[in-house]
Amino acid sequence: MKKFIKTMLLLAIAAIPLGCANKGEEGMKKKEIAISAAASLTDALTELKNVYEDEHDDVFITLNFGSSRKLATQIEQGATADIFLSASLDDMERLKEQGLINESTIVDFTENSLVLITNNVVQIPVSSYEQLGSAKSDHISMGEPDTVPSGRYAKEVLEHLQLWTPLQDKLVMGSDVRQVLTHVEMGNADYGIVYASDAWSSDKVTVVAVADSSWHSNIIYPGAVVSDSNYPAEAQDFLDLLSGKKGSAVLQKYGFK
């Protein structure tokens, strides 16, 4: 009998810390903030995610990168997102009109430039966009104009220079701007049209020309809290960091204006 009682007491004592541990784990459960962001923001946002999480022990951030148009479509289809960071005003406007964005939170937090790049191994690169028409190249990569903002801007540049039609057989379309960068890095395309921030992130490419800003629409990045955000206060807090002095410093560090 005594042995039985002793055994039951030991089991009861052993159960106490287990119960407390479970309660503690539940108490420490972090708020998960989901950010859908243009692929060109990959490096800057990865750093800002770490900055924010270091300052907020109760928050964990997940980053979903892609073309702005595809990300907007995902949000329309009900994908989980607390913040939308776009590389174009059009895609933000599209979500705003459907009431999927908290309009009062929209902020234009940075800008970018459009550059022409080539792989570092190319011996005699062109020195301007205009020369693409006569360059001895097989492939020129750019984003898909219908879904990738950088592709829309690139098309505007080529149309302005009357090169859009002549270059059709050489154009290789990417699903987002980072894929365009990869095409050039790997030598699958002789030239590529990307953002200045993407070119800055790679030591495998060289910028050979910067597009005149009058050749394309302004490359402005708007951000906003998604209407169905589970954590709107925390989402706004991150957006404030991004658009504030700390965010601006990090964005400039990675080649944004």
Coordinates of C-alpha atoms in Angstrom, one line a residue:
M1 CA 0.0 0.0 0.0
K2 CA 2.8 2.4 1.0
K3 CA 4.6 1.5 -2.2
F4 CA 1.5 2.3 -4.2
I5 CA 1.0 5.7 -2.5
K6 CA 4.6 6.6 -3.0
T7 CA 4.4 5.8 -6.7
M8 CA 1.3 7.9 -7.2
L9 CA 2.9 10.9 -5.4
L10 CA 6.0 10.6 -7.7
L11 CA 3.7 10.6 -10.8
A12 CA 1.8 13.6 -9.5
I13 CA 5.0 15.6 -8.9
A14 CA 6.4 14.6 -12.3
A15 CA 3.2 15.9 -14.0
I16 CA 3.5 19.4 -12.4
P17 CA 6.5 20.8 -14.4
L18 CA 5.1 19.3 -17.6
G19 CA 1.9 21.2 -17.1
C20 CA 3.7 24.4 -16.3
A21 CA 6.0 24.0 -19.3
N22 CA 3.0 23.6 -21.6
K23 CA 1.4 26.7 -20.1
G24 CA 4.7 28.6 -20.5
E25 CA 5.0 27.6 -24.2
E26 CA 1.5 28.7 -24.8
G27 CA 2.1 32.0 -23.0
M28 CA 5.2 32.6 -25.2
K29 CA 3.4 32.0 -28.5
K30 CA 4.5 34.7 -30.9
K31 CA 2.3 36.8 -33.1
E32 CA 3.1 35.9 -36.7
I33 CA 3.1 38.8 -39.1
A34 CA 2.9 37.8 -42.8
I35 CA 4.4 40.2 -45.3
S36 CA 3.8 39.9 -49.1
A37 CA 6.5 41.9 -50.8
A38 CA 7.9 42.7 -54.2
A39 CA 10.9 40.4 -55.0
S40 CA 13.2 43.4 -55.4
L41 CA 12.8 44.1 -51.6
T42 CA 14.2 40.7 -50.7
D43 CA 17.6 41.8 -49.2
A44 CA 16.4 45.0 -47.5
L45 CA 13.3 43.3 -45.9
T46 CA 15.3 40.4 -44.7
E47 CA 17.5 42.8 -42.7
L48 CA 14.5 44.8 -41.5
K49 CA 12.8 41.6 -40.4
N50 CA 15.7 40.8 -38.1
V51 CA 15.8 44.4 -36.8
Y52 CA 12.1 44.3 -35.9
E53 CA 12.2 40.9 -34.3
D54 CA 15.1 41.9 -32.2
E55 CA 13.1 44.8 -30.8
H56 CA 9.8 42.8 -30.4
D57 CA 10.2 39.4 -28.7
D58 CA 6.5 38.6 -29.1
V59 CA 6.5 38.9 -33.0
F60 CA 7.7 36.6 -35.7
I61 CA 7.7 37.8 -39.3
T62 CA 7.2 35.6 -42.4
L63 CA 8.2 37.0 -45.8
N64 CA 6.5 36.1 -49.1
F65 CA 8.3 37.5 -52.1
G66 CA 7.1 37.6 -55.7
S67 CA 5.9 39.8 -58.5
S68 CA 3.5 42.5 -57.2
R69 CA 0.7 41.5 -59.5
K70 CA 0.9 37.8 -58.4
L71 CA 1.0 38.8 -54.8
A72 CA -2.0 41.1 -55.2
T73 CA -3.9 38.2 -56.9
Q74 CA -3.0 35.9 -53.9
I75 CA -4.5 38.5 -51.5
E76 CA -7.6 38.7 -53.7
Q77 CA -7.9 34.9 -53.4
G78 CA -7.8 35.0 -49.7
A79 CA -4.1 34.3 -49.0
T80 CA -2.9 35.2 -45.5
A81 CA -1.2 38.6 -45.4
D82 CA -0.9 41.4 -42.9
I83 CA 1.1 43.8 -45.0
F84 CA 1.4 44.3 -48.8
L85 CA 4.5 46.0 -50.2
S86 CA 4.2 46.6 -53.9
A87 CA 6.7 47.8 -56.6
S88 CA 3.9 49.6 -58.4
L89 CA 1.1 52.0 -57.5
D90 CA -1.3 50.1 -59.9
D91 CA -1.3 46.9 -57.9
M92 CA -1.9 48.7 -54.6
E93 CA -4.7 50.8 -56.2
R94 CA -6.3 47.5 -57.4
L95 CA -6.5 46.1 -53.9
K96 CA -7.7 49.4 -52.4
E97 CA -10.6 49.6 -54.8
Q98 CA -11.8 46.2 -53.6
G99 CA -11.5 47.2 -50.0
L100 CA -8.7 44.7 -49.4
I101 CA -6.3 47.3 -48.1
N102 CA -6.7 49.7 -45.1
E103 CA -6.6 52.9 -47.2
S104 CA -5.5 55.1 -44.3
T105 CA -2.3 53.1 -43.9
I106 CA -1.0 53.4 -47.5
V107 CA 2.4 55.0 -47.6
D108 CA 5.0 55.5 -50.5
F109 CA 8.1 54.3 -48.7
T110 CA 10.8 54.2 -51.4
E111 CA 11.7 54.6 -55.1
N112 CA 13.9 52.8 -57.6
S113 CA 15.7 53.1 -60.9
L114 CA 15.7 50.8 -63.9
V115 CA 19.1 49.6 -65.1
L116 CA 20.5 47.6 -68.0
I117 CA 22.9 44.8 -66.8
T118 CA 25.2 42.2 -68.3
N119 CA 27.2 39.3 -66.9
N120 CA 30.7 40.2 -65.8
V121 CA 32.2 37.8 -68.3
V122 CA 30.8 39.7 -71.4
Q123 CA 33.9 41.2 -73.1
I124 CA 32.3 44.0 -75.0
P125 CA 29.0 45.1 -73.5
V126 CA 26.8 47.8 -74.9
S127 CA 26.9 51.1 -73.2
S128 CA 23.3 52.3 -73.6
Y129 CA 19.8 51.0 -74.0
E130 CA 19.7 52.4 -77.6
Q131 CA 22.5 50.0 -78.6
L132 CA 20.4 47.0 -77.8
G133 CA 18.9 47.3 -81.2
S134 CA 22.2 46.6 -82.9
A135 CA 23.9 44.5 -80.3
K136 CA 25.1 41.0 -81.2
S137 CA 23.1 39.3 -78.5
D138 CA 20.9 36.2 -78.5
H139 CA 18.8 36.9 -75.4
I140 CA 17.7 39.9 -73.4
S141 CA 15.8 39.2 -70.2
M142 CA 13.1 41.3 -68.6
G143 CA 10.0 40.8 -66.4
E144 CA 6.8 39.7 -67.9
P145 CA 5.0 43.0 -68.5
D146 CA 1.5 41.7 -67.6
T147 CA 2.5 40.5 -64.2
V148 CA 5.8 42.1 -63.2
P149 CA 6.2 45.8 -62.5
S150 CA 9.8 45.9 -63.6
G151 CA 8.6 44.3 -66.9
R152 CA 6.0 47.0 -67.4
Y153 CA 8.6 49.7 -66.8
A154 CA 11.1 47.9 -69.2
K155 CA 8.4 47.7 -71.9
E156 CA 7.8 51.4 -71.6
V157 CA 11.5 52.1 -72.0
L158 CA 11.8 49.9 -75.1
E159 CA 8.6 51.3 -76.6
H160 CA 10.0 54.9 -76.0
L161 CA 13.2 53.9 -77.8
Q162 CA 11.2 52.1 -80.6
L163 CA 12.9 48.8 -79.7
W164 CA 9.9 46.8 -78.4
T165 CA 8.9 45.3 -81.7
P166 CA 12.5 44.8 -83.2
L167 CA 13.6 42.9 -80.1
Q168 CA 10.7 40.6 -79.7
D169 CA 12.6 37.5 -80.9
K170 CA 15.4 38.1 -78.3
L171 CA 13.3 38.8 -75.2
V172 CA 13.2 36.2 -72.4
M173 CA 10.5 36.9 -69.8
G174 CA 11.0 36.4 -66.1
S175 CA 8.3 35.6 -63.5
D176 CA 9.8 38.3 -61.2
V177 CA 12.7 40.7 -61.3
R178 CA 15.0 38.3 -59.3
Q179 CA 14.5 35.7 -62.0
V180 CA 15.7 38.2 -64.6
L181 CA 18.8 38.8 -62.5
T182 CA 19.4 35.1 -62.2
H183 CA 19.1 34.7 -66.0
V184 CA 22.0 37.2 -66.5
E185 CA 24.1 35.9 -63.6
M186 CA 24.0 32.4 -65.1
G187 CA 24.7 33.5 -68.6
N188 CA 21.3 32.5 -69.9
A189 CA 20.7 36.0 -71.1
D190 CA 23.3 38.5 -72.5
Y191 CA 21.5 41.5 -71.0
G192 CA 18.8 42.1 -68.5
I193 CA 16.6 45.0 -67.4
V194 CA 16.2 45.1 -63.6
Y195 CA 16.0 47.6 -60.7
A196 CA 19.1 49.3 -59.5
S197 CA 18.6 47.6 -56.1
D198 CA 18.7 44.1 -57.7
A199 CA 21.9 44.9 -59.6
W200 CA 23.4 46.2 -56.4
S201 CA 22.8 42.9 -54.7
S202 CA 24.9 40.9 -57.2
D203 CA 28.6 40.7 -57.7
K204 CA 28.1 38.7 -60.9
V205 CA 26.6 41.5 -63.0
T206 CA 27.7 44.9 -64.3
V207 CA 25.4 47.9 -64.8
V208 CA 26.0 49.3 -68.3
A209 CA 23.2 51.9 -68.4
V210 CA 20.6 53.6 -66.3
A211 CA 17.2 54.4 -68.0
D212 CA 16.2 58.0 -68.2
S213 CA 13.3 58.5 -65.7
S214 CA 11.3 60.2 -68.4
W215 CA 11.2 57.0 -70.4
H216 CA 9.0 55.2 -68.0
S217 CA 6.4 55.7 -65.2
N218 CA 7.8 56.7 -61.8
I219 CA 9.0 53.6 -59.9
I220 CA 7.3 54.1 -56.5
Y221 CA 6.9 51.5 -53.8
P222 CA 3.7 51.8 -51.8
G223 CA 3.0 49.7 -48.6
A224 CA -0.2 49.2 -46.6
V225 CA -1.8 47.1 -43.9
V226 CA -4.2 44.4 -45.4
S227 CA -7.8 44.9 -44.3
D228 CA -8.1 41.3 -42.9
S229 CA -4.8 41.5 -40.9
N230 CA -4.9 39.5 -37.7
Y231 CA -2.5 41.9 -36.1
P232 CA -3.2 45.4 -37.6
A233 CA -1.4 47.2 -34.8
E234 CA 1.8 45.2 -35.2
A235 CA 1.6 45.5 -39.0
Q236 CA 1.3 49.2 -38.8
D237 CA 4.3 49.3 -36.4
F238 CA 6.4 47.4 -38.9
L239 CA 5.2 49.7 -41.7
D240 CA 6.2 52.7 -39.6
L241 CA 9.7 51.2 -39.2
L242 CA 10.0 50.6 -42.9
S243 CA 9.0 54.2 -43.8
G244 CA 10.9 55.8 -41.0
K245 CA 14.6 56.7 -40.6
K246 CA 15.8 53.2 -39.9
G247 CA 13.9 51.7 -42.8
S248 CA 15.1 54.5 -45.2
A249 CA 18.7 53.9 -44.1
V250 CA 18.4 50.1 -44.8
L251 CA 16.7 50.7 -48.2
Q252 CA 19.4 53.1 -49.3
K253 CA 22.0 50.6 -48.2
Y254 CA 20.6 48.1 -50.7
G255 CA 20.4 50.5 -53.7
F256 CA 16.9 52.1 -53.3
K257 CA 16.4 55.8 -53.5

